[in-house]
């Protein structure tokens, strides 16, 4: 019997949550609003590894 340790951080679950949140934000936007959103988002930075 294999016993798995509980993960402190599940990358797949995290990415699914992020995808759902982003889809919810974008679902009512027009194409031009979506482009503007990503232009602003790109300038503000993003997720960086904690070691850097």
Coordinates of N, CA and C in Angstrom, one line a residue:
X1 N 0.8 -1.2 0.0 CA 0.0 0.0 0.0 C 0.9 1.2 0.0
X2 N 0.6 2.1 -0.9 CA 1.4 3.4 -1.1 C 0.7 4.5 -0.3
X3 N 1.5 5.1 0.5 CA 0.9 6.2 1.3 C 1.5 7.5 0.8
X4 N 0.7 8.4 0.4 CA 1.2 9.7 -0.1 C 1.1 10.8 0.9
X5 N 2.2 11.6 0.9 CA 2.2 12.7 1.8 C 1.3 13.8 1.3
X6 N 0.7 14.6 2.2 CA -0.2 15.7 1.8 C 0.7 16.8 1.3
X7 N 0.4 17.3 0.1 CA 1.1 18.4 -0.5 C 0.8 19.7 0.2
X8 N 1.8 20.5 0.4 CA 1.6 21.8 1.0 C 1.1 22.8 -0.1
X9 N 1.6 22.5 -1.4 CA 1.2 23.4 -2.5 C 1.0 22.5 -3.7
X10 N -0.2 22.5 -4.3 CA -0.5 21.7 -5.4 C -0.6 22.7 -6.6
X11 N 0.4 22.5 -7.5 CA 0.5 23.4 -8.7 C -0.7 23.3 -9.6
X12 N -1.1 22.1 -9.8 CA -2.2 21.9 -10.8 C -3.5 22.5 -10.2
X13 N -3.8 22.3 -9.0 CA -5.0 23.0 -8.4 C -4.9 24.5 -8.4
X14 N -3.7 25.0 -8.1 CA -3.5 26.4 -8.2 C -3.7 27.0 -9.6
X15 N -3.2 26.3 -10.6 CA -3.4 26.8 -12.0 C -4.8 26.7 -12.4
X16 N -5.5 25.7 -12.0 CA -7.0 25.6 -12.3 C -7.7 26.8 -11.6
X17 N -7.4 27.1 -10.4 CA -8.0 28.2 -9.7 C -7.8 29.5 -10.4
X18 N -6.5 29.7 -10.8 CA -6.1 31.0 -11.6 C -6.8 31.1 -12.9
X19 N -7.0 29.9 -13.6 CA -7.6 29.9 -14.9 C -9.1 30.3 -14.7
X20 N -9.8 29.7 -13.7 CA -11.2 30.0 -13.5 C -11.4 31.5 -13.1
X21 N -10.5 32.0 -12.3 CA -10.6 33.4 -11.9 C -10.4 34.4 -13.1
X22 N -9.4 34.1 -13.9 CA -9.2 34.9 -15.1 C -10.4 34.8 -16.1
X23 N -10.9 33.6 -16.3 CA -12.0 33.4 -17.2 C -13.2 34.2 -16.7
X24 N -13.4 34.3 -15.4 CA -14.5 35.0 -14.8 C -14.4 36.5 -15.0
X25 N -13.1 37.0 -14.9 CA -12.9 38.4 -15.2 C -13.1 38.8 -16.6
X26 N -12.7 37.9 -17.5 CA -12.7 38.2 -19.0 C -14.0 37.9 -19.7
X27 N -14.9 37.2 -19.0 CA -16.1 36.7 -19.8 C -17.0 37.8 -20.3
X28 N -17.1 38.9 -19.6 CA -18.0 40.0 -20.0 C -17.3 41.1 -20.7
X29 N -16.0 41.0 -21.0 CA -15.2 42.0 -21.6 C -15.2 41.9 -23.2
X30 N -15.1 43.0 -23.8 CA -14.9 42.9 -25.3 C -13.5 42.7 -25.6
X31 N -13.2 42.4 -26.9 CA -11.8 42.1 -27.3 C -10.9 43.2 -27.0
X32 N -11.3 44.5 -27.2 CA -10.4 45.6 -26.9 C -10.2 45.8 -25.4
X33 N -11.2 45.5 -24.6 CA -11.0 45.6 -23.2 C -10.1 44.5 -22.7
X34 N -10.2 43.3 -23.3 CA -9.2 42.2 -22.9 C -7.8 42.6 -23.2
X35 N -7.6 43.2 -24.4 CA -6.2 43.6 -24.8 C -5.7 44.7 -23.9
X36 N -6.5 45.6 -23.5 CA -6.1 46.7 -22.6 C -5.8 46.1 -21.2
X37 N -6.6 45.2 -20.8 CA -6.4 44.5 -19.5 C -5.0 43.9 -19.4
X38 N -4.6 43.1 -20.5 CA -3.3 42.4 -20.5 C -2.2 43.4 -20.7
X39 N -2.4 44.5 -21.4 CA -1.3 45.5 -21.5 C -1.0 46.1 -20.2
X40 N -2.1 46.4 -19.4 CA -1.8 47.0 -18.1 C -1.2 45.9 -17.1
X41 N -1.8 44.7 -17.2 CA -1.3 43.6 -16.4 C 0.2 43.3 -16.6
X42 N 0.6 43.3 -17.9 CA 2.0 43.1 -18.3 C 2.9 44.1 -17.7
X43 N 2.5 45.3 -17.6 CA 3.4 46.4 -17.1 C 3.5 46.3 -15.6
X44 N 2.5 45.8 -14.9 CA 2.6 45.7 -13.4 C 3.4 44.6 -12.9
X45 N 3.9 43.7 -13.8 CA 4.7 42.6 -13.3 C 3.8 41.3 -13.3
X46 N 4.4 40.3 -12.7 CA 3.7 39.0 -12.6 C 4.1 38.2 -11.4
X47 N 3.9 37.0 -11.5 CA 4.2 36.1 -10.4 C 5.7 35.8 -10.6
X48 N 6.5 35.9 -9.6 CA 7.9 35.7 -9.6 C 8.2 34.6 -8.6
X49 N 9.2 33.8 -8.9 CA 9.6 32.8 -7.9 C 10.1 33.5 -6.6
X50 N 9.9 32.9 -5.5 CA 10.2 33.6 -4.2 C 11.8 33.7 -4.0
X51 N 12.5 32.9 -4.7 CA 14.0 32.9 -4.6 C 14.6 34.0 -5.4
X52 N 13.9 34.8 -6.2 CA 14.5 35.8 -7.0 C 14.1 37.2 -6.6

